[in-house]
Amino acid sequence: MTTYPFKLYVAFSTALLMSKVVAAGVPEVATSCQSCHSFETPAAIVEQNLQNRIAPPLYFAGNKFRRGWLIDWLQSPSQIRPSGTFYAMHTSTVDGEDFVDEGSLIPHTAVGSAEAEELADWLMTLTPKAELIAAEANYTPGNVSPRLGAMDFVKFKGCGGCHRDTPEYGGLSGPELYTAWQRLQPGYIVSYMREPAAWDSLSTMPNRAMGDIQIHKLTDYLKTLSGED
Amino acid sequence: MRNTLACARNSFRLLTAIALFSCFLPASADVDTGRQLYRSYCSQCHGLDGTGNGINAPHLEVAPRNHTDRSEMITRTDEELFKAISEGGQSINKSVLMPNWGKTLTEEQITDIITFLRALCCLDL
């Protein structure tokens, strides 16, 4: 039997208790999601402590995810964040070296196809950040040379320090990005890279103050990784 | 008697060290806040204990700084540390892998992190 650290139990229990008081507006199919995910308004998110966050907020899920990906993933969830939502919560130190305590990661619940569709349909209605997506309308998806894209991602922008662009290569603290294009809406990728805090005030992704050309090139690299024409 | 004198001498040295250390810090700097911020924004590369062995470290082409290395850290001024954290490693001719946090953290938060770094390198926490 997997044993989770005490701090995780505390965080999970707190989230479970919190979920009882924020149920308004959340359909029955998504009630249990509130145990880990926040559907609260941005104002309430600010009050949360990053160090107790056990799952990403979903109040802007409809601006973030692709519906088809949500339906597939909810039926067969995989680990998107190698070190969990807040890495320090899942990091242990042995002989002065940190490692991801994979046993502490809580696997996401899988649901059936009908429930996945129902959940995805509701999540796609959560679109409070539509204006941020609209502001990126000048982005037209394209492809880049995989080699030059990888060089930009790893060496020039340093994204590979925290993110993986292949299952084998890259940092562990951020979500993997080799399936980002299938998972995320292009406008969200561009907007989040431009200003992470506009989406999530507790984001630990730095704002690199990049311009359109740099952001679009990195976004095109994520598209190139997907293999999509 | 000898033990009492030695104990008093050590206490005096410790208090003097703390007093001197405090002289170089802004009045509002907060070690505990800095420690929490370090855990959230720095530990993934620099390690939970600040030795440079965070979970991302094995995947980085340039090893993250060991913030517990006193001999290295005393060669860096607070201004240099502030610039590195705020504007990124490139701003002080270091690695691009050290991102700029100036658009994420406030000046006060960066100052708190520097305060924690000084405590981490030069005081036994």
Tab-separated table of C-alpha atoms in Angstrom:
chain	number	residue	atom	x	y	z
A	1	MET	CA	0.000	0.000	0.000
A	2	THR	CA	1.277	3.429	-0.920
A	3	THR	CA	1.987	5.685	2.022
A	4	TYR	CA	1.712	9.425	1.580
A	5	PRO	CA	3.512	12.015	3.718
A	6	PHE	CA	1.562	13.482	6.619
A	7	LYS	CA	1.703	16.967	5.075
A	8	LEU	CA	-0.175	15.609	2.045
A	9	TYR	CA	-2.906	14.176	4.210
A	10	VAL	CA	-3.230	17.552	5.928
A	11	ALA	CA	-3.403	19.412	2.615
A	12	PHE	CA	-5.864	16.885	1.172
A	13	SER	CA	-8.083	16.991	4.256
A	14	THR	CA	-8.074	20.787	4.259
A	15	ALA	CA	-9.018	20.838	0.588
A	16	LEU	CA	-11.791	18.315	1.238
A	17	LEU	CA	-13.207	20.475	4.025
A	18	MET	CA	-12.900	23.582	1.859
A	19	SER	CA	-14.758	21.830	-0.958
A	20	LYS	CA	-17.863	21.608	1.212
A	21	VAL	CA	-18.178	25.370	1.310
A	22	VAL	CA	-17.548	26.264	-2.340
A	23	ALA	CA	-19.970	23.883	-3.995
A	24	ALA	CA	-22.231	26.625	-5.380
A	25	GLY	CA	-22.296	26.553	-9.183
A	26	VAL	CA	-20.419	23.282	-9.471
A	27	PRO	CA	-22.498	20.475	-11.043
A	28	GLU	CA	-22.858	17.160	-9.293
A	29	VAL	CA	-20.521	15.404	-11.717
A	30	ALA	CA	-17.669	17.698	-10.636
A	31	THR	CA	-18.349	17.801	-6.897
A	32	SER	CA	-15.583	15.375	-5.992
A	33	CYS	CA	-13.090	17.321	-8.177
A	34	GLN	CA	-13.230	20.099	-5.590
A	35	SER	CA	-11.347	17.891	-3.148
A	36	CYS	CA	-8.162	18.865	-4.986
A	37	HIS	CA	-8.985	21.443	-7.677
A	38	SER	CA	-10.133	24.990	-7.100
A	39	PHE	CA	-13.053	26.401	-9.045
A	40	GLU	CA	-12.968	29.561	-6.983
A	41	THR	CA	-12.615	33.075	-8.289
A	42	PRO	CA	-9.161	34.662	-8.747
A	43	ALA	CA	-9.703	36.804	-5.660
A	44	ALA	CA	-10.052	33.670	-3.547
A	45	ILE	CA	-7.045	32.016	-5.207
A	46	VAL	CA	-4.808	34.866	-4.044
A	47	GLU	CA	-5.624	33.931	-0.480
A	48	GLN	CA	-4.499	30.347	-0.987
A	49	ASN	CA	-1.059	29.231	-0.078
A	50	LEU	CA	0.945	27.778	-2.946
A	51	GLN	CA	2.640	25.424	-0.542
A	52	ASN	CA	-0.684	23.719	0.215
A	53	ARG	CA	-1.793	23.468	-3.402
A	54	ILE	CA	-2.300	19.849	-4.392
A	55	ALA	CA	-3.791	20.305	-7.876
A	56	PRO	CA	-3.971	23.092	-10.451
A	57	PRO	CA	-6.916	25.527	-10.350
A	58	LEU	CA	-9.602	24.820	-12.937
A	59	TYR	CA	-11.694	27.965	-12.846
A	60	PHE	CA	-10.390	28.891	-16.333
A	61	ALA	CA	-10.330	25.335	-17.711
A	62	GLY	CA	-12.436	26.330	-20.727
A	63	ASN	CA	-9.800	28.855	-21.775
A	64	LYS	CA	-6.959	26.414	-21.156
A	65	PHE	CA	-7.696	22.877	-22.326
A	66	ARG	CA	-8.802	21.232	-25.527
A	67	ARG	CA	-12.095	19.384	-25.087
A	68	GLY	CA	-10.980	16.256	-26.940
A	69	TRP	CA	-7.860	15.935	-24.844
A	70	LEU	CA	-9.876	16.363	-21.627
A	71	ILE	CA	-12.239	13.544	-22.608
A	72	ASP	CA	-9.371	11.161	-23.400
A	73	TRP	CA	-7.233	12.115	-20.408
A	74	LEU	CA	-10.047	11.889	-17.844
A	75	GLN	CA	-10.602	8.281	-18.880
A	76	SER	CA	-6.927	7.412	-18.806
A	77	PRO	CA	-5.040	10.021	-16.757
A	78	SER	CA	-1.244	10.228	-16.830
A	79	GLN	CA	1.196	12.311	-14.801
A	80	ILE	CA	1.570	15.725	-16.445
A	81	ARG	CA	3.628	17.272	-13.660
A	82	PRO	CA	6.527	14.923	-12.808
A	83	SER	CA	6.900	16.426	-9.341
A	84	GLY	CA	3.254	17.219	-8.637
A	85	THR	CA	1.547	20.587	-8.566
A	86	PHE	CA	3.936	22.044	-5.995
A	87	TYR	CA	7.294	20.322	-6.336
A	88	ALA	CA	8.594	20.998	-2.832
A	89	MET	CA	5.668	18.996	-1.432
A	90	HIS	CA	6.927	15.931	-3.308
A	91	THR	CA	10.667	16.437	-2.915
A	92	SER	CA	12.857	14.552	-0.472
A	93	THR	CA	16.534	14.998	0.241
A	94	VAL	CA	18.979	12.147	0.719
A	95	ASP	CA	22.713	12.725	1.166
A	96	GLY	CA	22.290	16.368	0.149
A	97	GLU	CA	20.554	15.582	-3.158
A	98	ASP	CA	16.884	16.224	-3.868
A	99	PHE	CA	14.724	13.729	-5.698
A	100	VAL	CA	11.053	13.436	-6.565
A	101	ASP	CA	9.307	11.189	-4.083
A	102	GLU	CA	7.090	9.498	-6.647
A	103	GLY	CA	5.286	7.526	-3.966
A	104	SER	CA	3.873	10.786	-2.636
A	105	LEU	CA	2.187	11.699	-5.942
A	106	ILE	CA	-1.550	11.105	-5.813
A	107	PRO	CA	-2.778	9.440	-9.019
A	108	HIS	CA	-5.710	11.169	-10.723
A	109	THR	CA	-9.011	9.339	-10.669
A	110	ALA	CA	-10.138	7.821	-13.979
A	111	VAL	CA	-13.772	8.147	-15.050
A	112	GLY	CA	-15.944	6.463	-17.659
A	113	SER	CA	-16.525	7.899	-21.129
A	114	ALA	CA	-19.962	9.383	-20.402
A	115	GLU	CA	-18.747	11.068	-17.233
A	116	ALA	CA	-15.617	12.308	-19.020
A	117	GLU	CA	-17.747	13.948	-21.706
A	118	GLU	CA	-20.043	15.503	-19.122
A	119	LEU	CA	-17.086	16.845	-17.134
A	120	ALA	CA	-15.329	18.148	-20.234
A	121	ASP	CA	-18.490	19.893	-21.424
A	122	TRP	CA	-18.851	21.656	-18.100
A	123	LEU	CA	-15.145	22.517	-17.781
A	124	MET	CA	-15.223	24.071	-21.254
A	125	THR	CA	-17.872	26.517	-20.021
A	126	LEU	CA	-15.397	27.999	-17.507
A	127	THR	CA	-14.010	30.855	-19.587
A	128	PRO	CA	-13.410	33.929	-17.426
A	129	LYS	CA	-10.148	34.724	-19.251
A	130	ALA	CA	-11.574	34.998	-22.769
A	131	GLU	CA	-10.131	38.485	-23.151
A	132	LEU	CA	-6.595	37.169	-22.645
A	133	ILE	CA	-7.123	34.592	-25.396
A	134	ALA	CA	-8.624	37.220	-27.704
A	135	ALA	CA	-5.568	39.417	-27.177
A	136	GLU	CA	-3.421	36.719	-28.812
A	137	ALA	CA	-5.471	36.508	-32.007
A	138	ASN	CA	-2.443	37.537	-34.079
A	139	TYR	CA	-0.772	34.172	-33.451
A	140	THR	CA	-0.904	31.849	-36.446
A	141	PRO	CA	0.394	28.342	-35.682
A	142	GLY	CA	3.406	27.264	-37.675
A	143	ASN	CA	6.238	24.780	-37.498
A	144	VAL	CA	9.925	25.248	-36.732
A	145	SER	CA	12.953	23.070	-37.328
A	146	PRO	CA	12.944	20.529	-34.466
A	147	ARG	CA	16.679	21.019	-33.943
A	148	LEU	CA	16.543	24.820	-33.847
A	149	GLY	CA	13.383	24.715	-31.749
A	150	ALA	CA	15.032	22.441	-29.203
A	151	MET	CA	18.087	24.690	-29.080
A	152	ASP	CA	15.882	27.719	-28.450
A	153	PHE	CA	13.847	25.860	-25.812
A	154	VAL	CA	16.848	24.527	-23.908
A	155	LYS	CA	19.845	26.769	-24.497
A	156	PHE	CA	18.507	30.208	-25.372
A	157	LYS	CA	15.341	30.445	-23.279
A	158	GLY	CA	16.193	27.941	-20.564
A	159	CYS	CA	12.698	26.356	-20.596
A	160	GLY	CA	14.280	22.882	-20.416
A	161	GLY	CA	15.544	23.659	-16.936
A	162	CYS	CA	12.045	23.040	-15.561
A	163	HIS	CA	10.107	21.418	-18.434
A	164	ARG	CA	10.576	18.254	-20.468
A	165	ASP	CA	10.247	18.475	-24.247
A	166	THR	CA	10.737	14.718	-24.594
A	167	PRO	CA	9.827	11.992	-22.098
A	168	GLU	CA	13.523	11.577	-21.308
A	169	TYR	CA	14.961	15.085	-21.316
A	170	GLY	CA	14.394	18.202	-19.218
A	171	GLY	CA	13.632	19.422	-15.719
A	172	LEU	CA	11.027	18.001	-13.394
A	173	SER	CA	9.462	20.941	-11.587
A	174	GLY	CA	7.187	22.121	-14.397
A	175	PRO	CA	4.539	20.257	-16.391
A	176	GLU	CA	5.830	18.169	-19.292
A	177	LEU	CA	5.465	19.981	-22.594
A	178	TYR	CA	5.850	17.202	-25.149
A	179	THR	CA	2.059	16.790	-25.151
A	180	ALA	CA	1.290	20.476	-24.522
A	181	TRP	CA	-0.048	21.111	-28.024
A	182	GLN	CA	-2.538	18.246	-27.792
A	183	ARG	CA	-3.525	19.360	-24.274
A	184	LEU	CA	-3.702	23.158	-24.430
A	185	GLN	CA	-5.321	25.792	-26.614
A	186	PRO	CA	-2.750	27.735	-28.688
A	187	GLY	CA	-4.021	31.083	-27.389
A	188	TYR	CA	-3.559	29.884	-23.824
A	189	ILE	CA	0.028	28.746	-24.476
A	190	VAL	CA	0.934	32.122	-25.986
A	191	SER	CA	-0.842	34.144	-23.302
A	192	TYR	CA	0.518	32.102	-20.393
A	193	MET	CA	4.073	32.442	-21.688
A	194	ARG	CA	3.560	36.182	-22.010
A	195	GLU	CA	2.283	36.690	-18.459
A	196	PRO	CA	1.797	33.625	-16.223
A	197	ALA	CA	0.491	35.703	-13.310
A	198	ALA	CA	-2.390	36.997	-15.433
A	199	TRP	CA	-3.674	33.420	-15.353
A	200	ASP	CA	-2.545	32.271	-11.958
A	201	SER	CA	-1.224	34.639	-9.325
A	202	LEU	CA	0.513	31.709	-7.613
A	203	SER	CA	2.290	30.505	-10.737
A	204	THR	CA	5.962	29.674	-10.266
A	205	MET	CA	6.674	30.186	-13.954
A	206	PRO	CA	8.822	33.288	-14.462
A	207	ASN	CA	7.694	36.044	-16.786
A	208	ARG	CA	10.644	36.212	-19.208
A	209	ALA	CA	9.389	39.469	-20.738
A	210	MET	CA	9.458	37.965	-24.227
A	211	GLY	CA	8.062	39.622	-27.321
A	212	ASP	CA	5.661	38.173	-29.901
A	213	ILE	CA	8.379	36.690	-32.112
A	214	GLN	CA	10.061	34.808	-29.255
A	215	ILE	CA	6.780	33.547	-27.788
A	216	HIS	CA	5.386	32.476	-31.155
A	217	LYS	CA	8.618	30.616	-31.972
A	218	LEU	CA	8.437	28.640	-28.722
A	219	THR	CA	4.740	27.924	-29.255
A	220	ASP	CA	5.507	26.704	-32.774
A	221	TYR	CA	8.122	24.390	-31.266
A	222	LEU	CA	5.462	22.836	-29.011
A	223	LYS	CA	3.283	22.361	-32.090
A	224	THR	CA	6.209	20.796	-33.955
A	225	LEU	CA	6.691	18.335	-31.081
A	226	SER	CA	3.098	17.162	-31.555
A	227	GLY	CA	3.854	16.040	-35.092
A	228	GLU	CA	0.766	17.884	-36.327
A	229	ASP	CA	1.022	19.403	-39.811
B	1	MET	CA	34.665	28.505	36.003
B	2	ARG	CA	36.662	27.980	32.818
B	3	ASN	CA	33.574	26.513	31.133
B	4	THR	CA	31.449	29.463	32.206
B	5	LEU	CA	33.976	31.913	30.760
B	6	ALA	CA	34.190	29.958	27.498
B	7	CYS	CA	30.412	29.862	27.269
B	8	ALA	CA	30.160	33.609	27.873
B	9	ARG	CA	32.889	34.247	25.290
B	10	ASN	CA	31.065	32.139	22.674
B	11	SER	CA	27.780	33.863	23.410
B	12	PHE	CA	29.466	37.252	23.009
B	13	ARG	CA	30.952	36.181	19.668
B	14	LEU	CA	27.595	34.912	18.447
B	15	LEU	CA	25.787	38.110	19.471
B	16	THR	CA	28.498	40.207	17.832
B	17	ALA	CA	28.211	38.184	14.620
B	18	ILE	CA	24.434	38.568	14.590
B	19	ALA	CA	24.724	42.308	15.289
B	20	LEU	CA	27.248	42.774	12.470
B	21	PHE	CA	25.149	40.648	10.116
B	22	SER	CA	22.051	42.699	10.941
B	23	CYS	CA	23.838	45.946	10.077
B	24	PHE	CA	23.925	44.928	6.425
B	25	LEU	CA	20.252	44.088	6.116
B	26	PRO	CA	17.305	46.352	5.406
B	27	ALA	CA	15.224	46.889	8.524
B	28	SER	CA	12.169	45.218	6.977
B	29	ALA	CA	13.975	42.103	5.711
B	30	ASP	CA	12.397	38.898	6.899
B	31	VAL	CA	14.340	35.608	7.001
B	32	ASP	CA	11.261	33.423	7.462
B	33	THR	CA	9.431	35.012	4.540
B	34	GLY	CA	12.614	34.647	2.495
B	35	ARG	CA	12.820	30.988	3.464
B	36	GLN	CA	9.230	30.366	2.239
B	37	LEU	CA	9.854	32.250	-1.002
B	38	TYR	CA	13.093	30.330	-1.546
B	39	ARG	CA	11.199	27.057	-1.136
B	40	SER	CA	8.610	28.165	-3.718
B	41	TYR	CA	10.763	29.835	-6.346
B	42	CYS	CA	14.374	28.658	-5.908
B	43	SER	CA	14.448	25.183	-4.372
B	44	GLN	CA	13.522	23.360	-7.585
B	45	CYS	CA	17.049	24.084	-8.877
B	46	HIS	CA	19.074	25.205	-5.856
B	47	GLY	CA	17.692	22.463	-3.604
B	48	LEU	CA	15.560	22.437	-0.491
B	49	ASP	CA	18.719	22.890	1.586
B	50	GLY	CA	20.303	25.394	-0.818
B	51	THR	CA	23.283	23.236	-1.770
B	52	GLY	CA	22.512	23.408	-5.502
B	53	ASN	CA	21.102	19.879	-5.767
B	54	GLY	CA	17.445	20.548	-6.566
B	55	ILE	CA	15.286	18.138	-8.565
B	56	ASN	CA	16.059	20.027	-11.799
B	57	ALA	CA	19.812	20.186	-11.178
B	58	PRO	CA	20.776	16.885	-12.892
B	59	HIS	CA	19.063	18.140	-16.061
B	60	LEU	CA	20.783	21.536	-16.176
B	61	GLU	CA	23.867	22.169	-18.302
B	62	VAL	CA	25.169	24.634	-15.733
B	63	ALA	CA	25.126	23.559	-12.086
B	64	PRO	CA	22.993	25.805	-9.855
B	65	ARG	CA	24.861	27.882	-7.275
B	66	ASN	CA	25.474	26.323	-3.872
B	67	HIS	CA	24.026	28.982	-1.598
B	68	THR	CA	25.542	27.422	1.500
B	69	ASP	CA	29.075	28.013	0.173
B	70	ARG	CA	30.211	30.867	2.394
B	71	SER	CA	33.464	31.506	0.515
B	72	GLU	CA	31.549	32.048	-2.726
B	73	MET	CA	28.582	33.911	-1.299
B	74	ILE	CA	30.646	36.549	0.514
B	75	THR	CA	32.115	37.597	-2.840
B	76	ARG	CA	28.638	38.637	-4.020
B	77	THR	CA	27.168	41.935	-2.931
B	78	ASP	CA	23.487	42.314	-2.100
B	79	GLU	CA	23.160	44.467	-5.208
B	80	GLU	CA	24.555	41.676	-7.405
B	81	LEU	CA	22.233	39.122	-5.846
B	82	PHE	CA	19.271	41.465	-6.301
B	83	LYS	CA	20.155	41.994	-9.955
B	84	ALA	CA	20.605	38.259	-10.590
B	85	ILE	CA	17.246	37.408	-9.017
B	86	SER	CA	15.379	40.331	-10.527
B	87	GLU	CA	16.859	40.363	-14.044
B	88	GLY	CA	18.161	36.803	-14.373
B	89	GLY	CA	21.578	35.188	-14.640
B	90	GLN	CA	22.421	36.801	-17.967
B	91	SER	CA	22.295	40.247	-16.373
B	92	ILE	CA	25.429	39.416	-14.407
B	93	ASN	CA	27.031	37.334	-17.171
B	94	LYS	CA	25.867	34.055	-15.682
B	95	SER	CA	23.626	31.298	-17.013
B	96	VAL	CA	20.401	31.934	-18.916
B	97	LEU	CA	19.019	29.037	-16.895
B	98	MET	CA	18.682	31.391	-13.920
B	99	PRO	CA	15.425	33.183	-14.840
B	100	ASN	CA	14.433	36.750	-14.069
B	101	TRP	CA	11.975	36.959	-11.201
B	102	GLY	CA	11.527	40.743	-11.234
B	103	LYS	CA	8.154	40.510	-12.957
B	104	THR	CA	6.965	37.824	-10.550
B	105	LEU	CA	8.280	38.907	-7.164
B	106	THR	CA	8.163	42.338	-5.558
B	107	GLU	CA	11.349	44.178	-4.551
B	108	GLU	CA	10.475	43.465	-0.939
B	109	GLN	CA	10.137	39.734	-1.626
B	110	ILE	CA	13.484	39.663	-3.438
B	111	THR	CA	15.063	41.461	-0.495
B	112	ASP	CA	13.582	38.827	1.827
B	113	ILE	CA	15.153	36.094	-0.301
B	114	ILE	CA	18.545	37.830	-0.124
B	115	THR	CA	18.190	38.076	3.626
B	116	PHE	CA	17.533	34.344	3.763
B	117	LEU	CA	20.507	33.674	1.455
B	118	ARG	CA	22.799	35.625	3.773
B	119	ALA	CA	21.524	33.668	6.737
B	120	LEU	CA	21.846	30.386	4.826
B	121	CYS	CA	25.441	30.918	3.804
B	122	CYS	CA	26.814	32.661	6.814
B	123	LEU	CA	24.811	31.702	9.872
B	124	ASP	CA	24.082	28.214	11.104
B	125	LEU	CA	20.340	27.933	10.635
